[in-house]
Amino acid sequence: MSEIDVSHATGVHAKTQFSMLLPAVTEQLGARAIQSVVLYGIEAHACILRTALDLRSPCIDAHVLA
């Protein structure tokens, strides 16, 4: 999608569980002091929801594109 520019994104993480809040992702969020993320994708009822809920623990705002 041309509306979402991810050309500056770093790191690719394999999808191995419902939540994508993997240790490597948590480390990157902390290193950059990120306080808010935008989630998008399919399987919103499972994967997006689980990731959004897990982001609450380190107090990160999660926004889901619809």
mmCIF file of C-alpha atoms in Angstrom:
data_model
loop_
_atom_site.group_PDB
_atom_site.id
_atom_site.type_symbol
_atom_site.label_atom_id
_atom_site.label_comp_id
_atom_site.label_asym_id
_atom_site.label_seq_id
_atom_site.Cartn_x
_atom_site.Cartn_y
_atom_site.Cartn_z
ATOM 1 C CA MET A 1 0.000 0.000 0.000
ATOM 2 C CA SER A 2 1.419 3.332 -0.943
ATOM 3 C CA GLU A 3 -0.365 4.994 1.997
ATOM 4 C CA ILE A 4 1.849 3.198 4.522
ATOM 5 C CA ASP A 5 5.566 3.822 4.082
ATOM 6 C CA VAL A 6 7.581 1.104 5.806
ATOM 7 C CA SER A 7 10.761 1.683 3.814
ATOM 8 C CA HIS A 8 12.536 2.849 6.989
ATOM 9 C CA ALA A 9 11.496 -0.255 8.956
ATOM 10 C CA THR A 10 14.272 -2.385 10.405
ATOM 11 C CA GLY A 11 14.268 -6.047 11.257
ATOM 12 C CA VAL A 12 12.025 -8.816 10.060
ATOM 13 C CA HIS A 13 10.551 -11.151 12.646
ATOM 14 C CA ALA A 14 9.059 -14.546 11.870
ATOM 15 C CA LYS A 15 5.434 -15.035 12.863
ATOM 16 C CA THR A 16 5.667 -17.887 15.381
ATOM 17 C CA GLN A 17 2.917 -17.041 17.884
ATOM 18 C CA PHE A 18 -0.274 -14.990 18.173
ATOM 19 C CA SER A 19 1.393 -11.955 19.721
ATOM 20 C CA MET A 20 4.214 -10.219 17.899
ATOM 21 C CA LEU A 21 5.518 -8.650 21.099
ATOM 22 C CA LEU A 22 8.612 -10.828 20.885
ATOM 23 C CA PRO A 23 11.712 -10.140 23.016
ATOM 24 C CA ALA A 24 13.500 -8.592 20.017
ATOM 25 C CA VAL A 25 10.526 -6.314 19.338
ATOM 26 C CA THR A 26 10.280 -5.315 23.008
ATOM 27 C CA GLU A 27 13.981 -4.457 22.943
ATOM 28 C CA GLN A 28 13.570 -2.284 19.846
ATOM 29 C CA LEU A 29 10.580 -0.460 21.328
ATOM 30 C CA GLY A 30 12.511 0.278 24.516
ATOM 31 C CA ALA A 31 15.680 1.350 22.723
ATOM 32 C CA ARG A 32 13.704 3.896 20.710
ATOM 33 C CA ALA A 33 11.472 4.973 23.617
ATOM 34 C CA ILE A 34 8.405 4.247 21.482
ATOM 35 C CA GLN A 35 5.164 5.012 23.302
ATOM 36 C CA SER A 36 2.637 4.415 20.531
ATOM 37 C CA VAL A 37 2.316 1.873 17.707
ATOM 38 C CA VAL A 38 -0.057 1.276 14.811
ATOM 39 C CA LEU A 39 -1.090 -2.320 14.140
ATOM 40 C CA TYR A 40 -2.556 -3.610 10.903
ATOM 41 C CA GLY A 41 -3.027 -6.953 9.257
ATOM 42 C CA ILE A 42 -5.362 -9.885 9.032
ATOM 43 C CA GLU A 43 -6.590 -12.194 11.783
ATOM 44 C CA ALA A 44 -7.526 -9.163 13.888
ATOM 45 C CA HIS A 45 -9.654 -11.313 16.174
ATOM 46 C CA ALA A 46 -6.566 -13.229 17.313
ATOM 47 C CA CYS A 47 -3.140 -11.919 16.354
ATOM 48 C CA ILE A 48 -3.777 -8.173 16.286
ATOM 49 C CA LEU A 49 -5.843 -8.383 19.479
ATOM 50 C CA ARG A 50 -3.206 -10.425 21.328
ATOM 51 C CA THR A 51 -0.430 -8.035 20.272
ATOM 52 C CA ALA A 52 -2.494 -4.987 21.288
ATOM 53 C CA LEU A 53 -3.259 -6.500 24.687
ATOM 54 C CA ASP A 54 0.386 -7.437 25.253
ATOM 55 C CA LEU A 55 1.470 -3.874 24.431
ATOM 56 C CA ARG A 56 -0.541 -2.647 27.429
ATOM 57 C CA SER A 57 1.918 -4.273 29.838
ATOM 58 C CA PRO A 58 4.838 -1.989 28.948
ATOM 59 C CA CYS A 59 2.321 0.926 28.719
ATOM 60 C CA ILE A 60 2.465 1.378 24.948
ATOM 61 C CA ASP A 61 -0.577 2.809 23.170
ATOM 62 C CA ALA A 62 -1.794 0.495 20.396
ATOM 63 C CA HIS A 63 -3.871 1.825 17.511
ATOM 64 C CA VAL A 64 -5.528 -0.586 15.090
ATOM 65 C CA LEU A 65 -6.204 0.431 11.490
ATOM 66 C CA ALA A 66 -9.651 -0.539 10.268
#
